[in-house]
PDB file of C-alpha atoms in Angstrom:
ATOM      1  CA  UNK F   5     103.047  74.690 101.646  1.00  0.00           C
ATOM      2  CA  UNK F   6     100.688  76.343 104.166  1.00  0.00           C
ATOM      3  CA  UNK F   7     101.564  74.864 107.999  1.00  0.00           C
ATOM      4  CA  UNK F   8      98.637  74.236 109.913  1.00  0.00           C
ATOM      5  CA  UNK F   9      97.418  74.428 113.265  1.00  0.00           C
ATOM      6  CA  UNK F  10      96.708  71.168 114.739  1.00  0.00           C
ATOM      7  CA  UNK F  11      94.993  72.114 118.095  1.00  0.00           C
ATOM      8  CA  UNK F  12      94.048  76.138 119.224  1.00  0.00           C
ATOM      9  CA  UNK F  13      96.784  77.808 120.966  1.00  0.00           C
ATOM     10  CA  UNK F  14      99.946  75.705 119.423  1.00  0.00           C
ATOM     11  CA  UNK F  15     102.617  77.277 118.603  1.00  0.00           C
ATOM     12  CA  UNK F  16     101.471  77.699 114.863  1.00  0.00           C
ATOM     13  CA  UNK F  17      98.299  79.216 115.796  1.00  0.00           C
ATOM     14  CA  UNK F  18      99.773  81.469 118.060  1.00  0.00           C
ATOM     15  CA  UNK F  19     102.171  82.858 115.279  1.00  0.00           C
ATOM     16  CA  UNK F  20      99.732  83.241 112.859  1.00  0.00           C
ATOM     17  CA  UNK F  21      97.620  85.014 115.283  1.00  0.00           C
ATOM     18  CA  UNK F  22     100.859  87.167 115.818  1.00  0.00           C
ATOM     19  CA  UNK F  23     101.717  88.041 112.365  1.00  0.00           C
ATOM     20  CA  UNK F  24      97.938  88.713 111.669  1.00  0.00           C
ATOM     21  CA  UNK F  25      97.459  91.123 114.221  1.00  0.00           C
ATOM     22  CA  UNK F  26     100.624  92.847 113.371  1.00  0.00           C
ATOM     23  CA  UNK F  27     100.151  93.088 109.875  1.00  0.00           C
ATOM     24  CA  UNK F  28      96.599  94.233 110.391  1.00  0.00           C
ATOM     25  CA  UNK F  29      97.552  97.412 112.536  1.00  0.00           C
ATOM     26  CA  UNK F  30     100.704  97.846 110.152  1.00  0.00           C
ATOM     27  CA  UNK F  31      98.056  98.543 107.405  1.00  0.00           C
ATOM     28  CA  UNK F  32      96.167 101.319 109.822  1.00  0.00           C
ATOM     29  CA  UNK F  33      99.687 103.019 110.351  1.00  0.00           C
ATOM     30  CA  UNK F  34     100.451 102.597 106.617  1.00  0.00           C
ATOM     31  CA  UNK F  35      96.886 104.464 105.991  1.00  0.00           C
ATOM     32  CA  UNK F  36      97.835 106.880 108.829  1.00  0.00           C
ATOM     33  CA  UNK F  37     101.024 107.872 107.745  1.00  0.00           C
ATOM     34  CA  UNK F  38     100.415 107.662 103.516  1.00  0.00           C
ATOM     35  CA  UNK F  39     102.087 104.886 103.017  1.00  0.00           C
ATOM     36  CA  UNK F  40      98.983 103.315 100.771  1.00  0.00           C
ATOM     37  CA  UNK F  41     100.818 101.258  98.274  1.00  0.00           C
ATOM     38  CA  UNK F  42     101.899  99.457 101.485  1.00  0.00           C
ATOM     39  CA  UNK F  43      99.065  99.058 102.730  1.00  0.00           C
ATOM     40  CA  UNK F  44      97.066  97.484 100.079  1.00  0.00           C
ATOM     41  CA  UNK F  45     100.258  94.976  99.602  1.00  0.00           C
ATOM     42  CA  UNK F  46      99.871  94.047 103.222  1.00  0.00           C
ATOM     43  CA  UNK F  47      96.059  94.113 102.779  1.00  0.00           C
ATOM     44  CA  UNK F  48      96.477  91.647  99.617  1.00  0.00           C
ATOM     45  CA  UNK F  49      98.587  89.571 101.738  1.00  0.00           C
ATOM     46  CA  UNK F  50      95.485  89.357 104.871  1.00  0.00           C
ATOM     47  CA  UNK F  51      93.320  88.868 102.432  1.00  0.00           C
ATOM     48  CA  UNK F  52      94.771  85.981 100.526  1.00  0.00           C
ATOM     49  CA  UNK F  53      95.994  83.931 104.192  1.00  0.00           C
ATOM     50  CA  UNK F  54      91.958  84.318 104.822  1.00  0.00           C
ATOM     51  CA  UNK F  55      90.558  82.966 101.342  1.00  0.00           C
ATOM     52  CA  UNK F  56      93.567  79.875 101.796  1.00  0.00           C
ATOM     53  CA  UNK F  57      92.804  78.805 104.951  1.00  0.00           C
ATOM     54  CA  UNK F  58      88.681  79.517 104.531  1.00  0.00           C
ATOM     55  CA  UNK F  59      88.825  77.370 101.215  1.00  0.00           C
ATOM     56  CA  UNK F  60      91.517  74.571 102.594  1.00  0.00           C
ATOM     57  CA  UNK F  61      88.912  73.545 105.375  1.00  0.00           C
ATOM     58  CA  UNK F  62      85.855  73.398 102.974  1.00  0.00           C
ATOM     59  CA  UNK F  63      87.476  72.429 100.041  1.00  0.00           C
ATOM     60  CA  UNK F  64      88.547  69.352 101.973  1.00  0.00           C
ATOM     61  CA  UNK F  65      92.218  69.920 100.439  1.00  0.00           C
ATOM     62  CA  UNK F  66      95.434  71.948 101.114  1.00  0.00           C
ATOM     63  CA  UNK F  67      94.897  74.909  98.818  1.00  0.00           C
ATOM     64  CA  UNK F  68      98.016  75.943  99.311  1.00  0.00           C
ATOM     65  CA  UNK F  69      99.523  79.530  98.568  1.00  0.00           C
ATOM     66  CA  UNK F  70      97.501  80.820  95.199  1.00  0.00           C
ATOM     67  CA  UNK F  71      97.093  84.424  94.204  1.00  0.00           C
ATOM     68  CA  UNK F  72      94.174  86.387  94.983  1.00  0.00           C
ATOM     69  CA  UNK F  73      92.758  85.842  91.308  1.00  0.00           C
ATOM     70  CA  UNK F  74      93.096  82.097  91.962  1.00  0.00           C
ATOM     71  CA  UNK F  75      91.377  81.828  95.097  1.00  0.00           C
ATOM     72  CA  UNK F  76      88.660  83.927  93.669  1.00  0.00           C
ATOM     73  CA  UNK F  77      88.061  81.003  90.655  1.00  0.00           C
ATOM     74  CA  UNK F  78      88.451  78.388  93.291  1.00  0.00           C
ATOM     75  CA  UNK F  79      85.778  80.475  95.581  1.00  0.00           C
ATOM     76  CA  UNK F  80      82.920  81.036  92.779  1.00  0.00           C
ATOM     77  CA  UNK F  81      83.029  77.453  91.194  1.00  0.00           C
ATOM     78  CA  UNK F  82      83.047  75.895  95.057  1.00  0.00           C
ATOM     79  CA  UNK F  83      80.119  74.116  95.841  1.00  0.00           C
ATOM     80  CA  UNK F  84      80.622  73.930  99.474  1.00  0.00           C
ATOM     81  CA  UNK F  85      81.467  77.491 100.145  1.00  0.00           C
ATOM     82  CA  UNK F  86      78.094  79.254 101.511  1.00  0.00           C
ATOM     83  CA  UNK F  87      76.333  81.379  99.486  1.00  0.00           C
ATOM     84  CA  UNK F  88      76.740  84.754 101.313  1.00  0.00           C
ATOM     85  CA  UNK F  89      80.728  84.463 101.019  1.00  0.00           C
ATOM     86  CA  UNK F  90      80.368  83.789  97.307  1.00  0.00           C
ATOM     87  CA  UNK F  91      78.260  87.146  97.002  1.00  0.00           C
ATOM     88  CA  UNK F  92      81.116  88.785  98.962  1.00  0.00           C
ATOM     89  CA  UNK F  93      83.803  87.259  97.098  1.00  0.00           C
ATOM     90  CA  UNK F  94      81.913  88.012  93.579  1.00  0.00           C
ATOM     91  CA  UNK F  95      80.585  91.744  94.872  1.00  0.00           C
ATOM     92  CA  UNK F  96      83.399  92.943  96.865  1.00  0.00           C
ATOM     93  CA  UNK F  97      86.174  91.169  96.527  1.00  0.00           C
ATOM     94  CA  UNK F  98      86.804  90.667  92.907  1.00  0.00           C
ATOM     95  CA  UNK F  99      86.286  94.524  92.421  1.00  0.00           C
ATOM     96  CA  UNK F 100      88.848  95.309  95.407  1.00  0.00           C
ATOM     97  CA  UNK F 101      91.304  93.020  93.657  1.00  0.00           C
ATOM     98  CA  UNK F 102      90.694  95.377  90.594  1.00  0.00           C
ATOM     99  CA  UNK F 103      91.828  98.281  92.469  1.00  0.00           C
ATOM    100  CA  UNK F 104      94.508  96.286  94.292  1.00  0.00           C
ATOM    101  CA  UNK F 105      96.315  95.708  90.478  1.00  0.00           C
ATOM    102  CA  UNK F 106      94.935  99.688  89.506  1.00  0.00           C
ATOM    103  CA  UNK F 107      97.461 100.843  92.141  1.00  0.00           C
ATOM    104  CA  UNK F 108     100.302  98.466  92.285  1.00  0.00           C
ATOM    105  CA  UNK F 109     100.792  97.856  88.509  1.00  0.00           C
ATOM    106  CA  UNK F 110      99.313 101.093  86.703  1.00  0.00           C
ATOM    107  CA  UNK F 111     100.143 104.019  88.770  1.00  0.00           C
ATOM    108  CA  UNK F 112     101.761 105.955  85.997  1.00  0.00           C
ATOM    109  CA  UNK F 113      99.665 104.634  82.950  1.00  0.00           C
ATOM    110  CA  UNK F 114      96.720 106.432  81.250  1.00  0.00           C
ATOM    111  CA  UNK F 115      94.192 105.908  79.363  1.00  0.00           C
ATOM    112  CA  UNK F 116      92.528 107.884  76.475  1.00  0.00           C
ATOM    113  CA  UNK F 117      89.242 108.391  78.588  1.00  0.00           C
ATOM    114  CA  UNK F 118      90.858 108.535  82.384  1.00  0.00           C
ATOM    115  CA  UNK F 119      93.192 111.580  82.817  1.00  0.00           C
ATOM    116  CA  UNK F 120      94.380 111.809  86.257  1.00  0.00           C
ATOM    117  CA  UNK F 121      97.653 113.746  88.045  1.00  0.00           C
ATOM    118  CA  UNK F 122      99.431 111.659  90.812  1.00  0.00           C
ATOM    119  CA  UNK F 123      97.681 112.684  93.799  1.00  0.00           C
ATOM    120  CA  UNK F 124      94.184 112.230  92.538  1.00  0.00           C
ATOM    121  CA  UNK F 125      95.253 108.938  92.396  1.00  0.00           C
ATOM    122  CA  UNK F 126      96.739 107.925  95.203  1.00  0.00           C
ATOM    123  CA  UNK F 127      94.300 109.703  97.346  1.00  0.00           C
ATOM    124  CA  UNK F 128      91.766 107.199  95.996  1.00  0.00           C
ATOM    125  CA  UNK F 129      93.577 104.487  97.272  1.00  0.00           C
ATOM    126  CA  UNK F 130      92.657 105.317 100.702  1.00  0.00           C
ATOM    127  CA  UNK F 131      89.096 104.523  99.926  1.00  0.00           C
ATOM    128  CA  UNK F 132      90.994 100.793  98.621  1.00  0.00           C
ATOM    129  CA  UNK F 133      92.393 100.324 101.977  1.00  0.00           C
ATOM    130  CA  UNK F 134      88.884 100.921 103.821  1.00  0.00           C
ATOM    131  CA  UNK F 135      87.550  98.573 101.388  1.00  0.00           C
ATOM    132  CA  UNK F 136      90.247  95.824 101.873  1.00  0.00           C
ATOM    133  CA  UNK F 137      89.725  96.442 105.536  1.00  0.00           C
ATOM    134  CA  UNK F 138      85.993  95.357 105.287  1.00  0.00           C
ATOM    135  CA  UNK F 139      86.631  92.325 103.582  1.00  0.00           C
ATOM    136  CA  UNK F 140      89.031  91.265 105.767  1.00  0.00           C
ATOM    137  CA  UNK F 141      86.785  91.720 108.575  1.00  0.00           C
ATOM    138  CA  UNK F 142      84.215  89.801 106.528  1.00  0.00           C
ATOM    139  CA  UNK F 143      86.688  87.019 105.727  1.00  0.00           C
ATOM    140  CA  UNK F 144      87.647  86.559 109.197  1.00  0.00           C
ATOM    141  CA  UNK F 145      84.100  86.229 110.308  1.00  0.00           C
ATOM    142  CA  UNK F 146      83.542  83.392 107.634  1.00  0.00           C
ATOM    143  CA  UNK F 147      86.909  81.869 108.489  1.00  0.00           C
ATOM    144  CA  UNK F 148      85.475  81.949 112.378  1.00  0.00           C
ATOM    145  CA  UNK F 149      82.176  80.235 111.232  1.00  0.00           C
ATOM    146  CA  UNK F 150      84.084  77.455 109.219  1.00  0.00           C
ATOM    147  CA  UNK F 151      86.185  76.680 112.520  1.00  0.00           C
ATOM    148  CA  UNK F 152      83.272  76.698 114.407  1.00  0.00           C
ATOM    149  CA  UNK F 153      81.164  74.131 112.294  1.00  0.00           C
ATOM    150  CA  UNK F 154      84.079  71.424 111.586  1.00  0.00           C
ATOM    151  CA  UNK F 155      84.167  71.321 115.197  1.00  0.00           C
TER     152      UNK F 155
END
């Protein structure tokens, strides 16, 4: 189950915070350094903590830990969530997930149409990482405004 913060600055806030902020500039190296399959796994990771703690306070209800695809269904059919997330989550999101499962699950497949040599490929996933990047940023904004009016 997802600990909470009770009050800002406790211990579990603090940690979060920690791991956040690590994670986030362990993705940059990753990027740096080539390391993209990394990346996007910690990116997936940033992402999801975001989308569970954004839709646990206006859901009402511990979401709990769900996978990306999950909090994406629990995101679109929310009637609380505001409008301009939902756009993200439906315009950005859902296609970054896409890519997210293009490079960790089908690296070596092909198909009949799509002929590709490794590092075609995995140079695209740079442009993945940027993207994942951006929607974290987004998500953290919307996470910020949430916090802000419950309070």
């Amino acid at each position: 189950e997802r600990v909470l913060r009770q009050e800002p600055n406790d211990e579990v806030g603090m940690n979060r915070f920690e791991l956040i902020s690590t994670a986030y500039n362990r993705v940059k190296n990753c990027k740096d350094e080539g390391y993209y399959l990394e990346a996007i796994t910690i990116l997936e990771s940033l992402i999801g903590d975001r989308m569970e703690a954004i839709l646990s306070d206006t859901e009402g209800e511990q979401i709990g830990f769900q996978t990306l695809e999950r909090l994406i269904k629990i995101a679109k059919r929310s009637e609380v969530v505001e409008e301009e997330m939902k756009q993200m989550v439906i315009n950005e999101l859902t296609p970054w997930k896409d890519k997210r499962n293009q490079a960790l699950h089908e690296m070596v497949k092909l198909q009949a149409d799509e002929l590709h040599d490794w590092n075609n490929r995995y140079e695209s996933f740079k442009l993945a990482i940027d993207e994942g990047l951006e929607i974290f940023k987004q998500l953290n904004k919307f996470r910020q405004r949430v916090i802000r009016d419950n309070n």
